[in-house]
Amino acid sequence: MESGTSTPRPARKRRSWYPSDALLGGRMPLGRFFAVLTGMALALASPVHAQTVEVSADRDRVEVDDLVTLELAIDGGRGRSVRAPTVTCCLQLVSPRPVFDATSTVNGETERTVAWHYRAIREGTARVLPARIEVGGQTLRTQAFDIEVIASSGLAAPSPAPANLPSGDLFVRAEPSRESAVVGQQILVDYVLYFDPSVQPRQTTPTGTWDAPGAWREELDVPPAYPRAVRRNGQTLEAVTIRRIALFPTRTGPLELAPMDFSIDLFRTNRAQSNDPFAPFFQPFSSSFDEEDVTAPSITLDVSPLPDGAPASFSGAVGQFGIATEVEPRRVTAGDPVRIALTLTGTGNLATLSAPELDTPPTVDVYDPKDELDLDLKADPLRGRKTFTYTLVPQSGGTLEVPPAVWSYYDPSDGQYKTLRSEAIEIPVDGDALASSTEAPEAATGLMTTADWRAAPGQTGWLWIVLGTGLALPALALAGLVAVRIGTNRTPVDTPERRRQRATPEVRRRLEDAQALDGPALFAALDTALRRFLADRLDVPPTTKSRPQIAHALAVRDVPESLRQRVDMLLADAERGQFAPRPCPRSPARAPRRPGDPRRAG
């Protein structure tokens, strides 16, 4: 009988057709057969993460008494039996504890990097022998390679240690990028940990408080790095930066940086056994874990005043800078806001930079700029950018012309004052001069209270009834409050039903509060009331900001087009009232600033 066929049998002995009869020569249920095929397909489709190990050196030629770093890279796991590579001749392991050991996992794949220091002790060819590492159940073998050790020339030796290093096998000192500067000039201060190779720091933690009166400071990120070798009185030390600070002096004279305290967890090896990789196993009491407190002594810097001859547009910026201009939109209608963003980038103290001054026509209302700061705390020196966004509202048609903004800074690299100019701006403005300012609030308020708006037809006509005056219907307001209380008792959580229940009294309360306001604050309150009501009653997200987005959200919720148009009209009036106010009574804090106005940006 051919495979894949069946013979009629009694019902109780009947069997299913097995595709595996033809493919595998055996029997397999149909469900299991497809499961096997699926597993095979997934196995074939899944990427294969190969496990690899590799040992490399930071250089292939070193001088006697120099240090070389051997790095073990493991892809596909952390690895087992990870030890310092064995080296024949000429190189000696400084310490069996690695100077660097980091593991990362990206897209499910693990990578580990481990590094050790070796010292060149005599001339010759050092051979790094193959190492066996177990990764993911496999035993992998590294490749052997050679490192040439040559006589010392005195040129490639470890870098000399700074002068006046204290004694001991573990200490910290502050090392500024410069010892003198002008007011506002950036000074980088690195706090460097020095230690004997027999001492292996594990973790450092700043303790106590620190202060530098007379300077603005920014805490910077310290990138991970291998300790570097330095020479002091014929002795090799290792050094690593553990903290970095950017300082900007704010006054002249001596600038004293207070001492800084650190707590250091470390592994200390007996100096006589520090080069023996088997010491921790055969002499376990020769090493110990410890915690030690160290203090970086205070230092004093000299700060000089800025030179004379600063231009009128200079406001104290020191460093190197550039400027960029962005305008949105590039064409508007009279009464609509224009946003101009001036971005300053550079290496100075951006946090304290003042905004460039814009020279605008008298027919334009100008509001004090909003600023946004972005610092790159990993850069050396500190860099960043600061964006000033101005809001301009043209009051009549024509062309809005804004000449370049002028902004100056002092460049300490060449001792010169320099001036930046932004892009000149020309924006077409459609429409005629706006109507009398006193009519605007009344017109907008009328749109919020007219009877035809309240009576707008459609299946969501209640929207306009609620957004009507409402103040003349106290009975309905009381009923709404009772309904909300009942809903609160029945629905203790903030559900969509509860939000719909509170929409009516909430919008009435907001409209009542708005009556005490005027100018931009009034229109802002009306705008908030409308958006909040739409969020509560129609579940339109409050984060939906633009009018087209709100119109789309209402269309999705089957709000009639005529009502959507009225909502858009109300939002437009509220926006115009906020950004294009007329000279109606208002407090000085809300008044727009015009060119020539004695009030300046704060």
JSON list of N, CA and C in Angstrom, two decimals, residues 53 72 74 77-83 112 132-138 140:
[
{"chain": "A", "resi": 53, "resn": "VAL", "atom": "N", "xyz": [35.37, 35.37, 20.47]},
{"chain": "A", "resi": 53, "resn": "VAL", "atom": "CA", "xyz": [36.25, 36.01, 21.44]},
{"chain": "A", "resi": 53, "resn": "VAL", "atom": "C", "xyz": [37.50, 36.48, 20.71]},
{"chain": "A", "resi": 72, "resn": "LEU", "atom": "N", "xyz": [40.17, 41.96, 26.02]},
{"chain": "A", "resi": 72, "resn": "LEU", "atom": "CA", "xyz": [39.45, 40.74, 25.63]},
{"chain": "A", "resi": 72, "resn": "LEU", "atom": "C", "xyz": [38.01, 41.11, 25.30]},
{"chain": "A", "resi": 74, "resn": "ILE", "atom": "N", "xyz": [34.30, 39.78, 24.08]},
{"chain": "A", "resi": 74, "resn": "ILE", "atom": "CA", "xyz": [33.46, 38.58, 24.00]},
{"chain": "A", "resi": 74, "resn": "ILE", "atom": "C", "xyz": [32.12, 38.98, 23.41]},
{"chain": "A", "resi": 77, "resn": "GLY", "atom": "N", "xyz": [27.84, 36.60, 24.86]},
{"chain": "A", "resi": 77, "resn": "GLY", "atom": "CA", "xyz": [27.69, 36.19, 26.25]},
{"chain": "A", "resi": 77, "resn": "GLY", "atom": "C", "xyz": [28.75, 36.82, 27.12]},
{"chain": "A", "resi": 78, "resn": "ARG", "atom": "N", "xyz": [28.66, 36.54, 28.43]},
{"chain": "A", "resi": 78, "resn": "ARG", "atom": "CA", "xyz": [29.64, 37.08, 29.36]},
{"chain": "A", "resi": 78, "resn": "ARG", "atom": "C", "xyz": [30.91, 36.24, 29.40]},
{"chain": "A", "resi": 79, "resn": "GLY", "atom": "N", "xyz": [30.77, 34.95, 29.11]},
{"chain": "A", "resi": 79, "resn": "GLY", "atom": "CA", "xyz": [31.94, 34.09, 29.11]},
{"chain": "A", "resi": 79, "resn": "GLY", "atom": "C", "xyz": [32.26, 33.56, 30.50]},
{"chain": "A", "resi": 80, "resn": "ARG", "atom": "N", "xyz": [32.90, 32.39, 30.52]},
{"chain": "A", "resi": 80, "resn": "ARG", "atom": "CA", "xyz": [33.35, 31.78, 31.78]},
{"chain": "A", "resi": 80, "resn": "ARG", "atom": "C", "xyz": [34.85, 31.58, 31.72]},
{"chain": "A", "resi": 81, "resn": "SER", "atom": "N", "xyz": [35.45, 31.46, 32.89]},
{"chain": "A", "resi": 81, "resn": "SER", "atom": "CA", "xyz": [36.90, 31.28, 33.00]},
{"chain": "A", "resi": 81, "resn": "SER", "atom": "C", "xyz": [37.65, 32.43, 32.34]},
{"chain": "A", "resi": 82, "resn": "VAL", "atom": "N", "xyz": [37.16, 33.65, 32.60]},
{"chain": "A", "resi": 82, "resn": "VAL", "atom": "CA", "xyz": [37.79, 34.84, 32.01]},
{"chain": "A", "resi": 82, "resn": "VAL", "atom": "C", "xyz": [38.94, 35.28, 32.91]},
{"chain": "A", "resi": 83, "resn": "ARG", "atom": "N", "xyz": [40.17, 35.19, 32.37]},
{"chain": "A", "resi": 83, "resn": "ARG", "atom": "CA", "xyz": [41.37, 35.59, 33.11]},
{"chain": "A", "resi": 83, "resn": "ARG", "atom": "C", "xyz": [42.25, 36.42, 32.20]},
{"chain": "A", "resi": 112, "resn": "ARG", "atom": "N", "xyz": [30.83, 41.71, 26.04]},
{"chain": "A", "resi": 112, "resn": "ARG", "atom": "CA", "xyz": [31.60, 42.01, 27.23]},
{"chain": "A", "resi": 112, "resn": "ARG", "atom": "C", "xyz": [33.02, 42.39, 26.83]},
{"chain": "A", "resi": 132, "resn": "ARG", "atom": "N", "xyz": [41.50, 30.20, 26.20]},
{"chain": "A", "resi": 132, "resn": "ARG", "atom": "CA", "xyz": [40.27, 29.42, 26.01]},
{"chain": "A", "resi": 132, "resn": "ARG", "atom": "C", "xyz": [39.18, 30.02, 26.88]},
{"chain": "A", "resi": 133, "resn": "ILE", "atom": "N", "xyz": [38.09, 30.41, 26.25]},
{"chain": "A", "resi": 133, "resn": "ILE", "atom": "CA", "xyz": [36.96, 31.03, 26.96]},
{"chain": "A", "resi": 133, "resn": "ILE", "atom": "C", "xyz": [35.70, 30.25, 26.63]},
{"chain": "A", "resi": 134, "resn": "GLU", "atom": "N", "xyz": [34.91, 29.92, 27.65]},
{"chain": "A", "resi": 134, "resn": "GLU", "atom": "CA", "xyz": [33.64, 29.22, 27.44]},
{"chain": "A", "resi": 134, "resn": "GLU", "atom": "C", "xyz": [32.52, 30.25, 27.32]},
{"chain": "A", "resi": 135, "resn": "VAL", "atom": "N", "xyz": [31.84, 30.22, 26.15]},
{"chain": "A", "resi": 135, "resn": "VAL", "atom": "CA", "xyz": [30.76, 31.17, 25.87]},
{"chain": "A", "resi": 135, "resn": "VAL", "atom": "C", "xyz": [29.55, 30.39, 25.35]},
{"chain": "A", "resi": 136, "resn": "GLY", "atom": "N", "xyz": [28.42, 30.50, 26.04]},
{"chain": "A", "resi": 136, "resn": "GLY", "atom": "CA", "xyz": [27.20, 29.85, 25.57]},
{"chain": "A", "resi": 136, "resn": "GLY", "atom": "C", "xyz": [27.34, 28.36, 25.40]},
{"chain": "A", "resi": 137, "resn": "GLY", "atom": "N", "xyz": [28.09, 27.69, 26.27]},
{"chain": "A", "resi": 137, "resn": "GLY", "atom": "CA", "xyz": [28.25, 26.24, 26.16]},
{"chain": "A", "resi": 137, "resn": "GLY", "atom": "C", "xyz": [29.33, 25.82, 25.19]},
{"chain": "A", "resi": 138, "resn": "GLN", "atom": "N", "xyz": [29.96, 26.76, 24.51]},
{"chain": "A", "resi": 138, "resn": "GLN", "atom": "CA", "xyz": [31.05, 26.44, 23.58]},
{"chain": "A", "resi": 138, "resn": "GLN", "atom": "C", "xyz": [32.37, 26.93, 24.15]},
{"chain": "A", "resi": 140, "resn": "LEU", "atom": "N", "xyz": [35.75, 28.53, 23.14]},
{"chain": "A", "resi": 140, "resn": "LEU", "atom": "CA", "xyz": [36.33, 29.27, 22.04]},
{"chain": "A", "resi": 140, "resn": "LEU", "atom": "C", "xyz": [37.79, 29.59, 22.35]}
]
